[in-house]
Amino acid sequence: MAEAKKIIAWLNKNSSTQIVTDEALIGGAAIDEHNNPLPEETLKKAKAADAVLLACIGGPKWDKVAFDIRPEAGLLGIRKEMGLFANLRPAIVFDELAEASTLKKEVVAGLDILILRELTGGLYFGKPAGIDTLPDGTRRGYNTLEYTTPEIERIARLGFELAMKRGKKLCSVDKANVLQSMIMWREEVVKVAKDFPEVELSHLYVDNAAMQLVRNPKQFDVMITENMFGDILSDCASMLTGSLGMLPSASLGAEVDGKRMALYEPVHGSAPDIAGKGIANPLAMILSLSMMLKYSLDMGVEADKLENAVKKVLSQGYRTADIMQDGMKKVSTSEMGEAILKALEEV
Ligand code: IPM
Ligand code: MG
């Protein structure tokens, strides 16, 4: 976030639009301060803003806090309360990083796919959910995977709309061979497809989709899927791009009176293993900022400029540890941020 803030300051100096920022606590920091991972004030500020840029929420320090006030509850809470049902997770392979992936270069070079994860329903939110102790003393843990027609309809519709603006291919990922909720998911997606005759619709079971993502990811354009399936598939897709440290995301709500609630965050988490060392890759956050400029702030020109700066810096050979390759220049988090600022002056 520190690097993103430097870029916002640069944009405020160099573009005609001024981004007015405010800050609020969520997750572990909010637990420390308010014993609540999502304080009322945070939610109020988030809802009032044109867009929210979110860092990460957790760490080993909060591993022992009560389940309902754990850091993750803050993240799930803000997504739910802001109605952010659509999570866009693009996986784009920059030419410069085609060799940084653990997959063969020819499998990933030129990749540009979009995973659209349903974010406020499915297994994460279904009720009942809990851990009980049965009369005989055995414990029972359970969650519910449920969807209603409007929930499927709106994510499917957005998937088709996004596909229309891209390669006109939509793959719906489900588990209709096992789960009733996913049989219905597929049926509802097929209904929405009637409004988008130009989009080529396909269906995959999630296990097959995971396999196809590493076998031949370029067969995909837009993928829509259930909340937890999307969580898993997007982490998988991140490695196609070289590193989890490269993947931005946008979480969007419905448009109400011309305004769409929106939150932007890297796909990665707080990476406790490297926290505080100054070596994290800030590019997922910087690219999340770029998505924010494009989708929420009507600053497409600046968004393109920022993306070009990222490409330039990569082509100049700057690499944080997670994407380091032989012969490249290894830089820290803040050095990467500085390199982006410098590139912004030049692109
Ligand atoms: C993500 C994360 C979150 C999720 C966690 C931190 C709750 O993994 O955004 O992908 O599971 O949604
Ligand atoms: Mg995840």
PDB file of C-alpha atoms in Angstrom, residues 108 169 330:
ATOM      1  CA  VAL A 108       1.674 -19.123 -20.718  1.00  0.00           C
ATOM      2  CA  LYS A 169     -15.924 -16.804 -24.842  1.00  0.00           C
ATOM      3  CA  LYS A 330      16.747  -7.716  -7.770  1.00  0.00           C
TER       4      LYS A 330
END
